[in-house]
Amino acid sequence: MSSAIGNKIKVQIFGQSHSEALGVVIDGLPAGEEIDLNEVNEFLRLRAPGRNKYSTQRREGDLPKILSGMKDNRTCGAPLCAVFENKDAKSADYDAFSEIPRPSHADYTAYVKHNGYNDAAGGGHFSGRLTLPMCFAGAVCIQILRRAGITVNAHIYSIGDIFDASLDANGKLCEFPVFNAEAGERMKGVIEEAASEGDSVGGVIECVVWGFPAGFGEPMFDNVESRLSYGLFGIPAVKGVEFGAGFAGANMRGSQYNDNFCIEGGIIKTETNNSGGVLGGITNGMPITFKVAVKPTPSIFKPQRSVNMKTVEETELIIKGRHDPCVVPRAVPCVMAVAAIIMYDIYLEGK
Amino acid sequence: MSSAIGNKIKVQIFGQSHSEALGVVIDGLPAGEEIDLNEVNEFLRLRAPGRNKYSTQRREGDLPKILSGMKDNRTCGAPLCAVFENKDAKSADYDAFSEIPRPSHADYTAYVKHNGYNDAAGGGHFSGRLTLPMCFAGAVCIQILRRAGITVNAHIYSIGDIFDASLDANGKLCEFPVFNAEAGERMKGVIEEAASEGDSVGGVIECVVWGFPAGFGEPMFDNVESRLSYGLFGIPAVKGVEFGAGFAGANMRGSQYNDNFCIEGGIIKTETNNSGGVLGGITNGMPITFKVAVKPTPSIFKPQRSVNMKTVEETELIIKGRHDPCVVPRAVPCVMAVAAIIMYDIYLEGK
Amino acid sequence: MSSAIGNKIKVQIFGQSHSEALGVVIDGLPAGEEIDLNEVNEFLRLRAPGRNKYSTQRREGDLPKILSGMKDNRTCGAPLCAVFENKDAKSADYDAFSEIPRPSHADYTAYVKHNGYNDAAGGGHFSGRLTLPMCFAGAVCIQILRRAGITVNAHIYSIGDIFDASLDANGKLCEFPVFNAEAGERMKGVIEEAASEGDSVGGVIECVVWGFPAGFGEPMFDNVESRLSYGLFGIPAVKGVEFGAGFAGANMRGSQYNDNFCIEGGIIKTETNNSGGVLGGITNGMPITFKVAVKPTPSIFKPQRSVNMKTVEETELIIKGRHDPCVVPRAVPCVMAVAAIIMYDIYLEGK
Amino acid sequence: MSSAIGNKIKVQIFGQSHSEALGVVIDGLPAGEEIDLNEVNEFLRLRAPGRNKYSTQRREGDLPKILSGMKDNRTCGAPLCAVFENKDAKSADYDAFSEIPRPSHADYTAYVKHNGYNDAAGGGHFSGRLTLPMCFAGAVCIQILRRAGITVNAHIYSIGDIFDASLDANGKLCEFPVFNAEAGERMKGVIEEAASEGDSVGGVIECVVWGFPAGFGEPMFDNVESRLSYGLFGIPAVKGVEFGAGFAGANMRGSQYNDNFCIEGGIIKTETNNSGGVLGGITNGMPITFKVAVKPTPSIFKPQRSVNMKTVEETELIIKGRHDPCVVPRAVPCVMAVAAIIMYDIYLEGK
């Protein structure tokens, strides 16, 4: 199996880039939760393509059709299924890749795994388009978590050497999700420069979950970090995940790194949060913080060396079509979605 | 649940630092696999405590007792259970921590999660000692994988600003697992300097899996990166995981990062391996490479600020007892063990 | 979670009786399997309602719309999603049951479980209509199993005191699935008699899987009988499952019951098959045989005693609407479907 | 995998009939639950062998050794591991069965599944002895459930044509668990008669769970009946499971079968309980009742026809050694154990 995640809720994603439709089934949602579909749609727009020059020009309405699981705008205990139609698919653009794989894409591995029977059009089931139903599930969980006092937010932490301001719990996300507008402009400059050369860039996303109570998660393997990272690596292009001080923390001394305990308003807290809100795999009541490394978009317009998988010969490949020079802005809601799904699942499991 | 991992095989770990014994059940191992217990014991010695001045002086024989699952030195299809006795436990050292949690340890979160009923002695189920049965399971998988042509190796990538040489597939691991002896000496110097000040350091471990065939793993969530990271965050002190070029790759351009395809000896390979052997979550036949951030040992001997969990008052804490100033050397076999368990599980699932 | 089944493949069902649509996602199907949708539709017609006087008069086209997972009539490795629209739903018929539960229906337990937020219309997610996507999944598995030499068949074993002839491996199922036409006529008589009195009847279904190789299934809990029964009790109205001689076997002596081994054409077989093809939870190469008890349709047209769940008062209930006086004929393909899903899952897991 | 069961708690069983030891790990038990080990041992004695002439004469102390998971007689949140040593194993008795399988035993299927590498001694992992750790886990769950007002009891429902009196909620179980002593004597007569002829008998066990609240379990597949039957078929020799009126109910009319609702003391109940406490897979607050068919002991002392698996030749087999002429009395605590494990798991999952 592959495209399902969660213990207490199960989020099952389906679809290919160019199939009739794609969608998600969320099984295990408690009954009676009100879902504001307008707010869901607003969230989905954050990852929508075709809105600016930094993202693919493919245009889809991308409004979910709810097939089941809701009654009178509330969950009813039955699995919630939402589907999205695929309308603006241009399969012809992808014909070549069923023989000549794009470097650092899944074309080759999908071909090997599925013995050539994979649906190569648009990247098939490996397409970034599959993050659409993932974001739908995340948007649902975000609403329910918020009613429990838990908020999730994320932003572009860095692109190249340009860093955003600190993440703001209540900061409203926009299509280019940064809190320092000036840094955002410079990031856009970096992306445009790469794009103008037919190249692409990656970046780092930071996400924080506020208000999550202490004592949740399991020791050893089903811990909060294991489960979040498991979900986050399910987002295409993610190649690294770190919690709190992460890799930088590995270079600290214990006396710098350790989060001393203190009492604030009668509640036990830590003075710093290098642990990212997780100790021994279990939430400690501090904000849960992590960063995610997003690789540069593999689809670039420079000539690349590839091979013909059928004839096993080396060849050159030139990619055409519609591709984001930087997927980081659109990956921000995906990171939030995964964080919300996993943390809601952990929340439902109880302390 | 918590302390079990794996799909096709299930590795269930049990025990506390000071319980009667600790151990592991491995369910789902194919019958007929020969297990060389001497080699297992040799591997376990790599994480054994008390061997040098960089690690805790607690001394345990740590020889596994096989309770079930083997016949005539071969697996017999029944769950394999191995146990290790706890003999040199000094619970008195830990009495304080059931009230006053050590900063950046699991004392506080275990207390909250288990409503004060956790076994605090020695860190209980959260102790690094629980990596012993984890390493046993890994040692078994390493032997079986090797017969399939798959090898796993790891080393200390860096401590502080000191970096080891490149990882060697056949390099024999020792108690301080580096390939550049001179760099190793300088790393030891960094550790000793911190230790002499009652402080601790962290570091980065690199692991590589060679010989794993292409086409394994699942798209989206049950992919190779998700599953490896899920397991790796189960090792205490791990706070970051990255594949291939990882976070550094997020700062590259696509034209630098992309691994162009080529043909070598009739086999499709990539010229570089920034993807770390995984594309779209599926193995591409190249070595699977990843790095793991290990935080500095939280047990330091400097006074720290903490709280009394029962009275909810701030207090100072001075840790005594036996603690590694740097767990990175002993974490190297743990990383290998988790890599072997997960990759063998993926191997058994088939393409 | 609830509405998902399977280890190696995962069959996730969604929908309510009167929701926009209902459907199924099958994740984990190997790529390259050809699926004949005409044959699928033929199978679905076996459980279709409204075809004769023994079944509900609700009429739905019930043709699946494939949203994803196929390419050129073959599975492509991505999750296969099929949906069915709900068109002929008459919710008004069910308004009463959201307050006054029908005896021996799920109205009361759904109300309690979901705190009154369940979708009561048509039985919601508990409706027999949900066996439609279940049968779709089964029809897909039946086709794939057949290519591996494994066939699944089932029939009405008994209604009242009337028993069908022995189950025929190649017997073609029809809308009233028996092999002895004369017995079938008498069964219909029993059903009609009950129906004429506003009453209902149950019955027993027998299913056999031929050609399944020996050595599959797991010892102890994930054994063939555990997994089949787990699936079969997922069919509404099933209240008993027995393998081979089953309950009658409990009344035999060992010397009668035991299946002696013999050799036929160089292959080890058993002379009898009281074990129903499963020993120690593992297939022995003989036909896998089991029977399923189906309770009488709970919807009868006689006045029944019930309660008002909101006011907690006793009341009388008279059920109107469209209901089968006997669901046994339509349950036969459902039993086959579950058998095919589970046995294919076990088959994929390997010996 | 095979020998693990449970969602919220995971019960992992290990061991072979003649391995060093056998045991169980229970992962996920809430911390703070007091466990009375004397009461556990009393329960284990109900399935102990060698106590009378109806059961095998193998003698084992069978006292559990707790390796982990408890502190001060309470669960501590870490996995609870209990082991039992094997002392009175006589492997020589079983040498023949590694070549010549006993009819209706798992010798043949274990051999095929494990390619001849299975541990055949004493039936290996398929031995009835593995129900010892299963009963340990059940005994733990029974104690915890009782504190929540939920009681589990079972008895011999019938052997041959002799039926016990109705199951008594508070009836104290003994080594021959019936409530009508006179019927018990006649059952013993049936067993002795078969034993005197070197033959064996089976029987039916009935189990009831009282006090379980309404609204638990999941719709469709993870329902109460699916999960209980899944567990019950994990007990060796179980070949049928039915809930409430079961197979007899299949022969009723709806007007007889339906459980009309009523109000008793302000609580919604049903007048009858043909549904066995489960509607739509979810508990309705009535007692959960089911029956289990136990086949006759396959080990009989009459000559039987078998085959040599290595030479593929027909041969005759005469079984020697120690075997129960009827395992039904000792299976009664096993049925209770599985019922307690599953129902506690469902209880922990919440409504």
Coordinates of C-alpha atoms in Angstrom, one line a residue, chain C residues 28-166:
Chain C
G28 CA -1.9 -1.7 -3.8
L29 CA -3.2 -3.5 -6.9
P30 CA -0.2 -4.6 -9.0
A31 CA 0.2 -2.7 -12.2
G32 CA -0.6 -4.4 -15.5
E33 CA -3.6 -6.4 -14.6
E34 CA -6.3 -6.2 -17.3
I35 CA -9.8 -5.6 -16.0
D36 CA -12.8 -6.4 -18.1
L37 CA -15.4 -3.9 -17.0
N38 CA -18.2 -5.7 -18.8
E39 CA -17.6 -8.7 -16.7
V40 CA -17.4 -6.5 -13.6
N41 CA -20.8 -5.1 -14.5
E42 CA -22.3 -8.5 -15.1
F43 CA -21.1 -9.5 -11.6
L44 CA -22.6 -6.4 -10.1
R45 CA -26.0 -7.2 -11.6
L46 CA -26.1 -10.3 -9.4
R47 CA -26.6 -8.0 -6.4
A48 CA -28.6 -5.4 -8.2
P49 CA -31.9 -4.4 -6.5
G50 CA -35.2 -4.1 -8.2
R51 CA -35.0 -7.1 -10.5
N52 CA -37.6 -9.3 -9.1
K53 CA -40.3 -9.5 -6.4
Y54 CA -37.9 -10.8 -3.8
S55 CA -35.8 -7.7 -3.7
T56 CA -36.3 -4.0 -3.0
Q57 CA -37.8 -2.0 -5.9
R58 CA -35.2 0.7 -5.7
R59 CA -33.7 1.1 -9.2
E60 CA -30.2 2.4 -9.8
G61 CA -28.1 2.0 -13.0
D62 CA -25.2 1.1 -10.8
L63 CA -22.5 1.4 -13.4
P64 CA -19.1 2.2 -12.0
K65 CA -17.3 5.3 -13.1
I66 CA -13.5 4.8 -12.9
L67 CA -11.9 7.9 -11.6
S68 CA -8.3 6.7 -11.3
G69 CA -5.9 3.7 -11.3
M70 CA -6.4 2.4 -14.8
K71 CA -4.8 3.0 -18.1
D72 CA -5.7 1.2 -21.4
N73 CA -8.0 -1.2 -19.4
R74 CA -5.1 -2.2 -17.1
T75 CA -4.3 -1.3 -13.6
C76 CA -1.4 1.2 -13.5
G77 CA -0.2 0.9 -10.0
A78 CA -2.0 4.0 -8.7
P79 CA -5.0 3.5 -6.4
L80 CA -8.1 2.4 -8.4
C81 CA -11.2 4.5 -7.5
A82 CA -14.6 3.6 -8.8
V83 CA -17.8 5.5 -7.9
F84 CA -21.5 4.9 -8.3
E85 CA -24.0 7.7 -8.2
N86 CA -27.1 7.6 -6.0
K87 CA -30.1 8.7 -8.0
D88 CA -33.2 6.9 -6.9
A89 CA -32.9 7.7 -3.2
K90 CA -36.1 8.5 -1.4
S91 CA -35.0 10.0 1.9
A92 CA -38.5 10.9 3.1
D93 CA -39.2 7.2 3.7
Y94 CA -36.5 7.2 6.4
D95 CA -37.3 10.4 8.3
A96 CA -38.9 8.5 11.2
F97 CA -35.9 6.3 11.9
S98 CA -33.7 9.1 13.0
E99 CA -35.9 9.2 16.1
I100 CA -37.5 5.7 16.3
P101 CA -35.0 3.0 15.5
R102 CA -36.0 -0.1 13.5
P103 CA -35.5 -3.3 15.6
S104 CA -32.4 -5.2 14.7
H105 CA -31.2 -2.5 12.4
A106 CA -28.2 -0.2 13.0
D107 CA -30.4 2.9 13.5
Y108 CA -30.0 2.8 17.3
T109 CA -26.3 2.0 17.5
A110 CA -25.4 4.5 14.7
Y111 CA -27.3 7.2 16.7
V112 CA -25.5 6.4 19.9
K113 CA -22.0 6.0 18.3
H114 CA -22.3 9.3 16.4
N115 CA -24.1 11.3 19.0
G116 CA -27.1 11.8 16.7
Y117 CA -25.0 13.2 13.9
N118 CA -25.2 10.1 11.7
D119 CA -26.8 10.2 8.3
A120 CA -29.9 8.1 9.0
A121 CA -31.4 8.3 5.5
G122 CA -31.6 4.9 4.0
G123 CA -29.5 3.5 6.8
G124 CA -26.6 5.8 5.9
H125 CA -23.2 4.1 5.8
F126 CA -24.8 1.0 7.3
S127 CA -27.0 0.4 4.3
G128 CA -26.8 -2.8 2.3
R129 CA -26.2 -0.5 -0.6
L130 CA -22.6 -0.2 0.6
T131 CA -22.1 -3.8 -0.6
L132 CA -22.1 -2.4 -4.2
P133 CA -18.6 -1.0 -4.1
M134 CA -17.6 -4.0 -2.1
C135 CA -18.8 -6.2 -5.0
F136 CA -16.9 -4.0 -7.4
A137 CA -13.7 -4.7 -5.6
G138 CA -14.5 -8.3 -5.4
A139 CA -15.2 -8.5 -9.1
V140 CA -11.8 -7.0 -9.9
C141 CA -10.1 -9.6 -7.6
I142 CA -12.1 -12.5 -9.0
Q143 CA -10.7 -11.7 -12.5
I144 CA -7.1 -11.5 -11.3
L145 CA -7.4 -14.6 -9.2
R146 CA -8.8 -16.5 -12.2
R147 CA -5.8 -15.8 -14.2
A148 CA -3.8 -17.4 -11.4
G149 CA -6.0 -20.5 -11.6
I150 CA -8.1 -19.7 -8.6
T151 CA -11.9 -19.6 -8.8
V152 CA -14.5 -18.5 -6.3
N153 CA -18.1 -19.5 -6.3
A154 CA -21.0 -19.4 -3.9
H155 CA -24.7 -20.3 -3.7
I156 CA -27.7 -20.4 -1.5
Y157 CA -27.0 -23.4 0.7
S158 CA -30.3 -23.3 2.4
I159 CA -33.4 -21.3 3.1
G160 CA -35.6 -22.7 5.8
D161 CA -35.3 -26.4 5.6
I162 CA -34.7 -26.5 1.8
F163 CA -31.2 -27.3 0.7
D164 CA -29.6 -26.7 -2.7
A165 CA -27.5 -29.2 -4.5
S166 CA -23.7 -29.2 -4.1

